Tab-separated table of C-alpha atoms and ligand atoms in Angstrom:
chain	number	residue	atom	x	y	z
A	1	MET	CA	0.000	0.000	0.000
A	2	ARG	CA	2.700	2.452	1.059
A	3	ASP	CA	4.727	1.477	-2.004
A	4	ASN	CA	1.772	2.279	-4.172
A	5	VAL	CA	1.468	5.722	-2.633
A	6	ARG	CA	5.197	6.334	-3.090
A	7	PHE	CA	4.978	5.229	-6.704
A	8	LEU	CA	2.025	7.510	-7.399
A	9	THR	CA	3.712	10.471	-5.707
A	10	ALA	CA	6.821	9.904	-7.818
A	11	MET	CA	4.698	9.719	-10.957
A	12	VAL	CA	2.930	12.971	-10.142
A	13	ALA	CA	6.240	14.691	-9.389
A	14	LEU	CA	7.599	13.496	-12.733
A	15	MET	CA	4.550	14.728	-14.608
A	16	LEU	CA	4.664	18.152	-12.997
A	17	SER	CA	8.357	18.601	-13.729
A	18	ALA	CA	10.021	19.549	-16.989
A	19	GLY	CA	8.332	19.136	-20.299
A	20	CYS	CA	4.820	18.192	-19.263
A	21	ALA	CA	3.164	21.101	-21.012
A	22	PRO	CA	-0.483	20.967	-22.041
A	23	SER	CA	-0.540	18.860	-25.175
A	24	GLY	CA	-2.226	19.827	-28.393
A	25	ALA	CA	-1.774	23.559	-27.955
A	26	PRO	CA	-1.162	25.330	-31.222
A	27	SER	CA	2.429	25.278	-32.370
A	28	GLY	CA	4.301	28.526	-32.267
A	29	SER	CA	5.219	31.061	-29.680
A	30	ASP	CA	1.803	31.346	-28.037
A	31	ALA	CA	1.798	27.689	-27.163
A	32	GLY	CA	5.204	27.952	-25.588
A	33	ARG	CA	4.225	30.919	-23.553
A	34	ALA	CA	0.952	29.422	-22.462
A	35	ALA	CA	2.636	26.232	-21.432
A	36	THR	CA	5.212	28.205	-19.503
A	37	GLY	CA	2.483	30.221	-17.855
A	38	ALA	CA	0.596	27.111	-16.922
A	39	THR	CA	3.633	25.291	-15.624
A	40	THR	CA	5.000	28.120	-13.568
A	41	THR	CA	1.629	28.868	-12.044
A	42	THR	CA	0.771	25.311	-11.068
A	43	PRO	CA	-0.442	24.124	-8.775
A	44	ALA	CA	-2.482	27.144	-7.700
A	45	ALA	CA	-1.636	26.526	-4.069
A	46	THR	CA	2.065	27.289	-4.620
A	47	VAL	CA	1.229	30.641	-6.185
A	48	SER	CA	-1.201	31.878	-3.587
A	49	PRO	CA	-0.349	30.000	-0.418
A	50	PRO	CA	-2.691	30.359	2.515
A	51	PRO	CA	-1.433	33.201	4.724
A	52	ALA	CA	0.985	31.736	7.248
A	53	SER	CA	1.588	33.416	10.564
A	54	PRO	CA	4.341	36.075	10.295
A	55	ASP	CA	6.439	34.266	12.906
A	56	ALA	CA	6.367	31.018	11.000
A	57	ALA	CA	7.316	32.803	7.804
A	58	THR	CA	10.241	34.601	9.438
A	59	ALA	CA	11.427	31.407	11.049
A	60	ALA	CA	11.456	29.734	7.654
A	61	GLY	CA	13.496	32.687	6.380
A	62	ALA	CA	11.328	33.252	3.278
A	63	ALA	CA	8.203	35.280	3.800
A	64	PRO	CA	5.841	34.507	0.902
A	65	LYS	CA	5.363	37.766	-0.952
A	66	VAL	CA	2.003	38.544	-2.446
A	67	ALA	CA	2.038	38.845	-6.227
A	68	VAL	CA	1.112	42.268	-7.578
A	69	ILE	CA	0.845	43.054	-11.271
A	70	LEU	CA	0.587	46.673	-12.340
A	71	PHE	CA	-0.715	47.576	-15.781
A	72	ARG	CA	0.537	51.071	-16.607
A	73	ASN	CA	-0.792	53.370	-19.295
A	74	VAL	CA	-3.785	51.397	-20.536
A	75	ARG	CA	-7.117	52.570	-21.869
A	76	ILE	CA	-9.848	50.503	-20.261
A	77	PHE	CA	-12.908	48.908	-21.803
A	78	ASP	CA	-14.630	47.990	-18.555
A	79	GLY	CA	-17.253	45.507	-19.854
A	80	LYS	CA	-20.124	47.958	-19.209
A	81	ALA	CA	-19.571	51.379	-20.816
A	82	GLU	CA	-19.441	51.473	-24.594
A	83	LYS	CA	-16.242	53.524	-24.630
A	84	LEU	CA	-12.629	53.449	-23.533
A	85	THR	CA	-11.334	55.407	-20.533
A	86	ASP	CA	-8.526	57.908	-20.679
A	87	PRO	CA	-5.051	56.474	-20.013
A	88	SER	CA	-5.210	54.650	-16.685
A	89	ASN	CA	-3.408	52.238	-14.384
A	90	VAL	CA	-4.722	48.970	-12.981
A	91	MET	CA	-3.238	47.059	-10.078
A	92	VAL	CA	-3.947	43.364	-9.584
A	93	ARG	CA	-3.144	41.846	-6.203
A	94	GLY	CA	-3.430	38.069	-6.026
A	95	ASN	CA	-6.488	37.251	-8.127
A	96	ILE	CA	-8.343	40.537	-7.556
A	97	ILE	CA	-8.343	43.878	-9.381
A	98	GLU	CA	-7.457	46.032	-6.398
A	99	ARG	CA	-7.107	49.508	-7.878
A	100	VAL	CA	-8.130	51.320	-11.036
A	101	SER	CA	-6.870	54.875	-11.297
A	102	SER	CA	-6.107	57.608	-13.775
A	103	VAL	CA	-3.197	58.733	-11.574
A	104	SER	CA	-0.152	56.613	-10.864
A	105	ILE	CA	-0.554	53.808	-8.343
A	106	GLN	CA	1.950	53.191	-5.561
A	107	THR	CA	2.684	49.468	-5.381
A	108	PRO	CA	3.034	47.916	-1.908
A	109	ALA	CA	6.628	47.555	-0.711
A	110	ASP	CA	6.149	44.037	0.622
A	111	ALA	CA	4.882	42.624	-2.693
A	112	ASN	CA	6.422	40.814	-5.610
A	113	VAL	CA	5.675	43.437	-8.263
A	114	THR	CA	5.527	42.929	-12.019
A	115	VAL	CA	4.973	46.035	-14.112
A	116	ILE	CA	3.434	45.765	-17.563
A	117	ASP	CA	3.753	48.909	-19.645
A	118	GLY	CA	0.557	48.956	-21.672
A	119	GLY	CA	1.829	51.654	-24.042
A	120	GLY	CA	-1.700	53.022	-24.479
A	121	ARG	CA	-3.160	49.642	-25.483
A	122	THR	CA	-6.660	48.517	-24.410
A	123	LEU	CA	-7.208	46.568	-21.196
A	124	MET	CA	-10.493	44.690	-21.189
A	125	PRO	CA	-12.203	41.868	-19.278
A	126	GLY	CA	-11.565	38.298	-20.402
A	127	LEU	CA	-14.207	37.139	-22.880
A	128	ILE	CA	-17.094	34.902	-21.813
A	129	ASP	CA	-18.782	32.344	-24.085
A	130	ALA	CA	-22.231	31.535	-22.655
A	131	HIS	CA	-22.919	28.428	-24.751
A	132	VAL	CA	-20.206	25.826	-25.238
A	133	HIS	CA	-19.855	22.067	-25.102
A	134	GLN	CA	-16.221	21.932	-24.134
A	135	MET	CA	-16.040	18.119	-24.297
A	136	LEU	CA	-17.652	17.960	-27.746
A	137	ILE	CA	-15.521	20.291	-29.859
A	138	ARG	CA	-12.601	18.075	-30.923
A	139	PRO	CA	-14.065	14.567	-31.228
A	140	THR	CA	-16.406	13.248	-33.874
A	141	PRO	CA	-19.851	12.304	-32.523
A	142	ALA	CA	-18.864	8.615	-32.634
A	143	GLN	CA	-15.600	9.278	-30.794
A	144	ALA	CA	-17.402	11.391	-28.161
A	145	ILE	CA	-19.839	8.610	-27.340
A	146	ALA	CA	-18.017	5.375	-28.089
A	147	GLY	CA	-14.369	6.450	-27.872
A	148	ASP	CA	-11.964	6.157	-24.986
A	149	VAL	CA	-12.868	8.517	-22.136
A	150	GLY	CA	-9.219	9.227	-21.286
A	151	TYR	CA	-8.453	10.271	-24.846
A	152	ASN	CA	-11.540	12.470	-24.965
A	153	ASN	CA	-10.562	14.240	-21.759
A	154	ILE	CA	-7.008	14.894	-22.953
A	155	ALA	CA	-8.325	16.255	-26.259
A	156	ALA	CA	-10.751	18.476	-24.336
A	157	GLY	CA	-7.873	19.672	-22.167
A	158	ALA	CA	-5.922	20.745	-25.229
A	159	GLU	CA	-9.005	22.514	-26.575
A	160	ALA	CA	-9.498	24.231	-23.208
A	161	THR	CA	-5.951	25.620	-23.418
A	162	ASP	CA	-6.692	26.915	-26.917
A	163	THR	CA	-9.921	28.444	-25.622
A	164	LEU	CA	-8.027	30.393	-22.955
A	165	LEU	CA	-5.436	31.504	-25.527
A	166	ARG	CA	-8.259	32.890	-27.655
A	167	GLY	CA	-8.991	35.216	-24.734
A	168	PHE	CA	-11.946	33.292	-23.359
A	169	THR	CA	-11.369	33.196	-19.634
A	170	THR	CA	-14.844	31.833	-18.779
A	171	VAL	CA	-17.310	29.522	-20.507
A	172	ARG	CA	-20.762	28.256	-19.598
A	173	ASP	CA	-20.906	24.607	-20.590
A	174	VAL	CA	-24.453	23.597	-21.482
A	175	GLY	CA	-24.116	19.864	-21.851
A	176	GLY	CA	-21.323	17.327	-21.575
A	177	PRO	CA	-19.155	15.499	-19.039
A	178	THR	CA	-16.986	18.491	-18.067
A	179	PHE	CA	-16.649	18.023	-14.309
A	180	GLY	CA	-13.217	16.357	-14.539
A	181	LEU	CA	-11.952	18.880	-17.079
A	182	LYS	CA	-13.098	21.739	-14.843
A	183	GLN	CA	-11.380	20.204	-11.826
A	184	ALA	CA	-8.094	19.769	-13.715
A	185	ILE	CA	-8.214	23.415	-14.843
A	186	ASP	CA	-9.162	24.753	-11.401
A	187	GLU	CA	-6.317	22.767	-9.797
A	188	GLY	CA	-3.843	24.212	-12.311
A	189	ILE	CA	-3.037	20.861	-13.904
A	190	ILE	CA	-3.824	22.301	-17.319
A	191	ALA	CA	-4.479	25.820	-18.592
A	192	GLY	CA	-8.093	26.552	-19.516
A	193	PRO	CA	-11.035	28.830	-18.856
A	194	ARG	CA	-13.271	28.907	-15.817
A	195	ILE	CA	-16.094	26.480	-16.534
A	196	PHE	CA	-19.692	26.839	-15.367
A	197	PRO	CA	-20.767	23.216	-15.905
A	198	SER	CA	-24.284	21.867	-16.461
A	199	GLY	CA	-23.159	18.259	-16.610
A	200	ALA	CA	-25.344	15.929	-18.625
A	201	MET	CA	-27.970	17.409	-20.886
A	202	ILE	CA	-31.281	16.081	-19.612
A	203	THR	CA	-33.780	14.977	-22.226
A	204	ILE	CA	-36.735	12.653	-22.849
A	205	THR	CA	-36.784	9.380	-24.768
A	206	GLY	CA	-36.257	10.422	-28.381
A	207	GLY	CA	-35.592	14.054	-27.441
A	208	HIS	CA	-32.669	16.278	-28.412
A	209	GLY	CA	-29.648	14.774	-26.696
A	210	ASP	CA	-30.900	11.174	-26.735
A	211	PHE	CA	-28.195	9.664	-28.920
A	212	ARG	CA	-29.244	6.035	-28.529
A	213	GLN	CA	-29.549	3.716	-31.477
A	214	LEU	CA	-32.968	2.236	-32.118
A	215	TYR	CA	-31.728	-1.239	-31.181
A	216	GLU	CA	-31.202	0.051	-27.634
A	217	LEU	CA	-34.963	0.382	-27.128
A	218	PRO	CA	-36.905	-0.224	-25.010
A	219	ARG	CA	-35.400	1.403	-21.953
A	220	THR	CA	-36.364	0.001	-18.589
A	221	ILE	CA	-36.559	2.569	-15.797
A	222	GLY	CA	-33.758	1.721	-13.413
A	223	GLY	CA	-32.140	-0.517	-16.030
A	224	THR	CA	-28.711	-0.316	-17.639
A	225	LEU	CA	-27.815	3.164	-18.846
A	226	SER	CA	-26.876	3.855	-22.456
A	227	ARG	CA	-23.251	4.684	-23.211
A	228	ALA	CA	-23.891	8.449	-23.542
A	229	GLU	CA	-25.503	8.381	-20.106
A	230	GLN	CA	-22.746	6.292	-18.528
A	231	ILE	CA	-20.123	8.868	-19.493
A	232	GLY	CA	-22.297	11.772	-18.286
A	233	GLY	CA	-23.030	13.272	-21.706
A	234	SER	CA	-26.785	13.044	-21.538
A	235	ALA	CA	-29.465	11.794	-19.167
A	236	VAL	CA	-32.850	10.462	-20.254
A	237	ALA	CA	-35.868	11.101	-18.014
A	238	ASP	CA	-39.539	10.425	-18.713
A	239	SER	CA	-41.441	11.540	-15.634
A	240	PRO	CA	-41.231	14.331	-13.055
A	241	ASP	CA	-39.665	11.897	-10.580
A	242	GLU	CA	-37.010	10.796	-13.048
A	243	VAL	CA	-36.299	14.419	-13.975
A	244	ARG	CA	-35.793	15.268	-10.292
A	245	LEU	CA	-33.376	12.351	-9.933
A	246	ARG	CA	-31.303	13.246	-12.980
A	247	VAL	CA	-31.203	16.956	-12.021
A	248	ARG	CA	-30.036	16.086	-8.528
A	249	GLU	CA	-27.328	13.807	-9.921
A	250	GLN	CA	-25.893	16.774	-11.852
A	251	LEU	CA	-26.135	19.068	-8.816
A	252	MET	CA	-24.357	16.466	-6.682
A	253	GLN	CA	-21.465	16.490	-9.141
A	254	GLY	CA	-21.175	20.272	-8.997
A	255	ALA	CA	-23.422	21.598	-11.770
A	256	SER	CA	-23.681	25.382	-11.557
A	257	GLN	CA	-26.924	25.357	-13.591
A	258	ILE	CA	-29.132	22.690	-15.141
A	259	LYS	CA	-29.721	22.163	-18.864
A	260	LEU	CA	-32.838	20.488	-20.224
A	261	SER	CA	-33.902	19.932	-23.773
A	262	ALA	CA	-37.416	21.363	-24.106
A	263	GLY	CA	-37.785	20.773	-27.845
A	264	GLY	CA	-36.300	19.100	-30.904
A	265	GLY	CA	-32.748	19.733	-32.098
A	266	VAL	CA	-30.726	19.704	-35.290
A	267	SER	CA	-27.960	17.267	-34.406
A	268	SER	CA	-30.044	14.591	-32.672
A	269	PRO	CA	-31.156	11.698	-34.854
A	270	HIS	CA	-34.703	11.202	-33.586
A	271	SER	CA	-36.132	14.551	-32.402
A	272	PRO	CA	-38.288	16.529	-34.856
A	273	ILE	CA	-37.716	20.292	-34.705
A	274	ASP	CA	-41.382	20.995	-34.001
A	275	ALA	CA	-41.580	18.615	-31.021
A	276	SER	CA	-42.108	19.916	-27.484
A	277	THR	CA	-40.452	17.340	-25.315
A	278	PHE	CA	-40.878	17.621	-21.541
A	279	THR	CA	-44.340	18.213	-20.093
A	280	GLU	CA	-44.854	21.303	-17.973
A	281	ALA	CA	-44.914	19.132	-14.838
A	282	GLU	CA	-41.565	17.587	-15.788
A	283	LEU	CA	-40.013	20.995	-16.455
A	284	ARG	CA	-41.386	22.251	-13.143
A	285	ALA	CA	-39.825	19.318	-11.302
A	286	ALA	CA	-36.433	20.311	-12.720
A	287	VAL	CA	-36.945	23.965	-11.832
A	288	GLU	CA	-37.944	23.040	-8.289
A	289	ALA	CA	-34.918	20.783	-7.778
A	290	ALA	CA	-32.559	23.430	-9.194
A	291	GLU	CA	-34.100	26.237	-7.134
A	292	ASN	CA	-33.888	24.143	-3.979
A	293	TRP	CA	-30.144	24.046	-4.732
A	294	GLY	CA	-30.061	27.823	-5.253
A	295	THR	CA	-29.643	27.798	-9.019
A	296	TYR	CA	-31.649	27.803	-12.258
A	297	VAL	CA	-32.679	25.795	-15.306
A	298	THR	CA	-31.886	26.714	-18.886
A	299	VAL	CA	-33.506	24.923	-21.818
A	300	HIS	CA	-32.738	24.178	-25.425
A	301	ALA	CA	-35.839	25.402	-27.306
A	302	PHE	CA	-36.601	26.678	-30.802
A	303	THR	CA	-40.391	26.921	-31.116
A	304	PRO	CA	-42.930	29.253	-29.464
A	305	ALA	CA	-44.694	26.245	-27.871
A	306	ALA	CA	-41.529	24.850	-26.289
A	307	ILE	CA	-40.375	28.286	-25.099
A	308	GLN	CA	-43.744	29.272	-23.654
A	309	ARG	CA	-44.143	25.998	-21.776
A	310	ALA	CA	-40.662	26.341	-20.293
A	311	ILE	CA	-41.362	29.877	-19.118
A	312	ALA	CA	-44.654	28.754	-17.546
A	313	ALA	CA	-42.682	26.138	-15.608
A	314	GLY	CA	-40.245	28.718	-14.202
A	315	VAL	CA	-37.264	28.246	-16.549
A	316	ARG	CA	-34.978	31.305	-16.370
A	317	CYS	CA	-33.054	31.055	-19.638
A	318	ILE	CA	-33.835	29.950	-23.203
A	319	GLU	CA	-31.051	28.651	-25.445
A	320	HIS	CA	-31.441	29.488	-29.190
A	321	GLY	CA	-35.126	30.455	-29.545
A	322	PHE	CA	-34.557	30.679	-33.298
A	323	LEU	CA	-38.143	29.921	-34.327
A	324	MET	CA	-39.858	32.206	-31.826
A	325	ASP	CA	-42.598	34.623	-32.877
A	326	GLU	CA	-43.448	38.170	-31.775
A	327	ALA	CA	-45.750	37.047	-28.946
A	328	THR	CA	-43.082	34.741	-27.529
A	329	ALA	CA	-40.400	37.421	-27.759
A	330	LYS	CA	-42.719	39.779	-25.894
A	331	LEU	CA	-43.312	37.128	-23.216
A	332	ILE	CA	-39.568	36.511	-22.764
A	333	ALA	CA	-39.045	40.244	-22.294
A	334	GLU	CA	-41.965	40.690	-19.896
A	335	LYS	CA	-40.901	37.787	-17.686
A	336	GLY	CA	-37.276	38.968	-17.575
A	337	VAL	CA	-36.129	35.600	-18.917
A	338	TRP	CA	-32.675	35.400	-20.513
A	339	LEU	CA	-32.276	34.563	-24.173
A	340	SER	CA	-28.965	32.894	-24.970
A	341	LEU	CA	-28.379	33.427	-28.706
A	342	GLN	CA	-25.635	32.217	-31.031
A	343	PRO	CA	-24.802	33.725	-34.436
A	344	LEU	CA	-24.135	30.220	-35.788
A	345	PRO	CA	-21.813	30.308	-38.795
A	346	ASP	CA	-23.311	28.938	-41.997
A	347	GLU	CA	-20.363	26.504	-42.263
A	348	LEU	CA	-21.995	24.464	-39.479
A	349	ARG	CA	-25.133	24.033	-41.590
A	350	GLN	CA	-23.182	23.370	-44.763
A	351	GLY	CA	-21.139	20.748	-42.951
A	352	LEU	CA	-24.242	18.545	-42.693
A	353	PRO	CA	-24.666	16.177	-45.649
A	354	VAL	CA	-27.186	17.328	-48.263
A	355	GLY	CA	-30.249	15.099	-48.118
A	356	SER	CA	-29.718	14.105	-44.482
A	357	VAL	CA	-32.387	14.618	-41.818
A	358	GLN	CA	-29.998	16.883	-39.926
A	359	ARG	CA	-29.411	19.074	-42.983
A	360	ALA	CA	-33.142	19.463	-43.561
A	361	LYS	CA	-33.605	20.492	-39.928
A	362	ALA	CA	-30.714	22.962	-40.142
A	363	ASP	CA	-32.190	24.500	-43.298
A	364	GLU	CA	-35.395	25.099	-41.349
A	365	VAL	CA	-33.716	26.604	-38.292
A	366	TRP	CA	-30.957	28.779	-39.803
A	367	PRO	CA	-33.124	31.606	-41.210
A	368	GLY	CA	-34.482	32.037	-37.684
A	369	ILE	CA	-31.110	33.176	-36.340
A	370	ALA	CA	-31.306	36.655	-37.862
A	371	ARG	CA	-34.977	36.962	-36.928
A	372	ALA	CA	-34.277	35.998	-33.305
A	373	TYR	CA	-31.620	38.714	-33.074
A	374	GLU	CA	-34.018	41.258	-34.542
A	375	LEU	CA	-36.760	40.306	-32.056
A	376	ALA	CA	-34.307	40.325	-29.149
A	377	LYS	CA	-33.345	43.885	-30.032
A	378	LYS	CA	-36.904	45.013	-30.694
A	379	TYR	CA	-38.185	43.813	-27.308
A	380	LYS	CA	-34.979	44.629	-25.388
A	381	ILE	CA	-34.632	41.027	-24.213
A	382	LYS	CA	-31.762	40.227	-21.854
A	383	THR	CA	-29.496	38.621	-24.446
A	384	ALA	CA	-26.420	36.476	-23.876
A	385	TRP	CA	-23.924	35.504	-26.555
A	386	GLY	CA	-22.380	32.111	-27.242
A	387	THR	CA	-20.942	29.943	-30.016
A	388	ASP	CA	-22.289	26.354	-29.617
A	389	ILE	CA	-19.540	24.810	-31.761
A	390	LEU	CA	-19.953	21.029	-31.861
A	391	PHE	CA	-17.601	18.470	-33.412
A	392	ALA	CA	-15.811	21.188	-35.411
A	393	PRO	CA	-12.335	22.026	-34.045
A	394	ALA	CA	-11.431	24.225	-37.017
A	395	LEU	CA	-14.533	26.330	-36.468
A	396	ALA	CA	-13.762	26.631	-32.763
A	397	GLN	CA	-10.605	28.500	-33.795
A	398	GLN	CA	-13.030	31.150	-35.114
A	399	GLN	CA	-14.539	31.781	-31.651
A	400	GLY	CA	-13.467	35.451	-31.702
A	401	ALA	CA	-14.553	35.867	-35.327
A	402	ILE	CA	-17.999	34.526	-34.415
A	403	LEU	CA	-18.214	37.196	-31.712
A	404	ALA	CA	-17.133	39.833	-34.243
A	405	SER	CA	-19.904	38.625	-36.588
A	406	LEU	CA	-22.435	40.183	-34.188
A	407	VAL	CA	-21.834	43.483	-35.980
A	408	ARG	CA	-24.638	42.358	-38.301
A	409	TRP	CA	-26.946	43.505	-35.488
A	410	TYR	CA	-24.888	45.388	-32.888
A	411	THR	CA	-22.175	47.989	-32.669
A	412	PRO	CA	-18.735	46.564	-31.784
A	413	ALA	CA	-19.053	48.075	-28.307
A	414	GLU	CA	-22.486	46.480	-27.774
A	415	ALA	CA	-21.134	43.101	-28.895
A	416	LEU	CA	-18.168	43.349	-26.532
A	417	VAL	CA	-20.369	44.379	-23.594
A	418	MET	CA	-22.533	41.323	-24.328
A	419	ALA	CA	-19.546	38.944	-24.300
A	420	THR	CA	-18.212	40.373	-21.014
A	421	GLY	CA	-20.382	42.290	-18.531
A	422	THR	CA	-23.739	40.995	-19.790
A	423	ASN	CA	-22.749	37.329	-20.037
A	424	ALA	CA	-21.352	37.643	-16.513
A	425	GLN	CA	-24.799	38.702	-15.268
A	426	LEU	CA	-26.234	35.486	-16.667
A	427	LEU	CA	-23.488	33.477	-14.944
A	428	ALA	CA	-24.299	35.195	-11.660
A	429	MET	CA	-27.745	33.536	-11.725
A	430	SER	CA	-25.977	30.412	-10.447
A	431	GLY	CA	-26.052	32.146	-7.051
A	432	LYS	CA	-24.340	30.121	-4.348
A	433	ARG	CA	-23.624	27.365	-6.919
A	434	ASN	CA	-21.296	29.778	-8.731
A	435	PRO	CA	-17.959	27.925	-8.629
A	436	TYR	CA	-16.021	31.209	-8.804
A	437	PRO	CA	-17.558	33.636	-6.315
A	438	GLY	CA	-16.657	37.180	-7.225
A	439	LYS	CA	-17.356	39.561	-10.053
A	440	LEU	CA	-16.559	38.478	-13.603
A	441	GLY	CA	-16.746	40.242	-16.956
A	442	VAL	CA	-15.789	43.721	-15.740
A	443	VAL	CA	-12.710	45.797	-15.048
A	444	GLU	CA	-13.455	47.400	-11.714
A	445	GLU	CA	-12.026	47.429	-8.208
A	446	GLY	CA	-12.818	44.212	-6.358
A	447	ALA	CA	-13.556	42.143	-9.472
A	448	LEU	CA	-11.766	38.900	-10.312
A	449	ALA	CA	-8.662	39.571	-12.388
A	450	ASP	CA	-9.482	38.072	-15.791
A	451	LEU	CA	-7.924	40.547	-18.219
A	452	LEU	CA	-6.833	40.931	-21.821
A	453	LEU	CA	-4.366	43.514	-23.088
A	454	VAL	CA	-5.318	44.215	-26.688
A	455	ASP	CA	-2.957	45.736	-29.236
A	456	GLY	CA	-5.423	48.297	-30.577
A	457	ASN	CA	-8.929	49.514	-29.881
A	458	PRO	CA	-11.483	46.704	-30.261
A	459	ILE	CA	-14.368	49.171	-30.044
A	460	ALA	CA	-13.097	50.869	-33.183
A	461	ASP	CA	-12.060	47.585	-34.822
A	462	ILE	CA	-13.784	44.497	-33.424
A	463	LYS	CA	-11.923	42.312	-35.917
A	464	LEU	CA	-9.008	42.505	-33.464
A	465	VAL	CA	-10.741	39.814	-31.347
A	466	ALA	CA	-10.846	37.518	-34.382
A	467	ASP	CA	-7.040	37.223	-34.352
A	468	PRO	CA	-6.161	36.678	-30.700
A	469	ALA	CA	-2.728	35.155	-31.420
A	470	LYS	CA	-1.649	38.473	-32.907
A	471	ASN	CA	-3.681	41.039	-30.997
A	472	PHE	CA	-4.075	39.755	-27.423
A	473	VAL	CA	-0.615	40.518	-26.077
A	474	VAL	CA	-1.409	39.664	-22.453
A	475	ILE	CA	-3.935	37.083	-21.262
A	476	MET	CA	-4.575	36.890	-17.525
A	477	LYS	CA	-6.988	34.603	-15.705
A	478	ASP	CA	-7.518	34.719	-11.955
A	479	GLY	CA	-4.533	37.032	-11.580
A	480	LYS	CA	-2.143	34.674	-13.383
A	481	ILE	CA	-0.532	35.504	-16.699
A	482	TYR	CA	-0.901	32.774	-19.327
A	483	LYS	CA	0.470	34.790	-22.225
A	484	ASN	CA	2.642	37.887	-22.368
A	485	THR	CA	4.313	38.795	-25.623
A	486	LEU	CA	5.591	42.060	-24.127
A	487	ALA	CA	7.894	40.219	-21.705
A	488	HIS	CA	11.467	39.711	-22.877
B	1	LIG	ZN1	-25.660	23.588	-27.558
């Protein structure tokens, strides 16, 4: 037994030492820097040790100095106002933005100070993507379900590092087995964004997210789970009691919000687009279980019927809503429900084989994207932004470009506010289940230090966010620098 422990400890020490950088990161200088950032900042505990008593520290002869990073001469986009500030200075202590000032800031004498001369560049909050499936970007659908779980997690880890290097410091994951990935990122084992996980997407028999083959029917309640359920990708439930059970299983694993599928979807083999899936009683059971845990339910829904039923059951956020009508848009606005929209690139639709069921469904849904944005604006709906890239790693590289594509409907400043301060308000609905207590999506005193230093003014030229390798010269998450091309 003791030998086993010694062996494992030695293995871990080996893995944390030289050369064990996050794999799969893009080649080139960014990858090197990110890996360095990740390695030198891991594990988190060695960077921000718990405060020891002064006596103990003196006795040890090495008082741990708090890390302070001072950004000098930056113009701030604060995630709220649609303009940049005058030249300013921002001091980060530990993982918190401690001071924001237009006059020079005196750094504390007892700190380990790093000064970054911004040279008039833009300092902005880290970007937030409100609709991702972090485990389902790199694999094919078959690999995601039937492939080796270890491989899938390592691939997702590499994608998470890329996500962070695109300037996305937080994502809301709305379906997939991300709990392990999140833990590895939070512990500093790999570099990646903060993840607000939903865990398995909960659906009905035949609903969006039920990826079973027909030969797997019938299902017996309490019987063997399908493969997608075993790995935590989806969860099938066909009564209020079953819904409660599956919701509570996700909450037990650390879900920060719950995702249900209230209507048909494009990528699922057996769910018609027009179908409303859960009954109102089933949706209400999920809402009740989530609210008892202090958080909320969000649903996948396209049609007015599915959206309206979800709202009647107390659902607080609608994903997509692409086929909604005026009356439904009005209802969403009146009830103060969030609408989580995605300007899905047409490549996703075109990637589906012509003549397939999925392609036909996509052809029906896609024209609704523009209409949903127009209705959201018309009725001043609380609107979040996300990408929803599935099984398309090349497209995921366009995450920033997809954000920039919002200029079809919004000014660059409005789009950037949506992907920072506004998305953070949606995340805050997780209440006490928020895994990262503190303020996200803003540059202000007391907020969590997730920051990007941009070479240029993204409000004047939003295309800057489409090329993060070139234009994001510093990427900081939780007070730690993962990329800094200004350092020599
Ligand atoms: Zn999705």
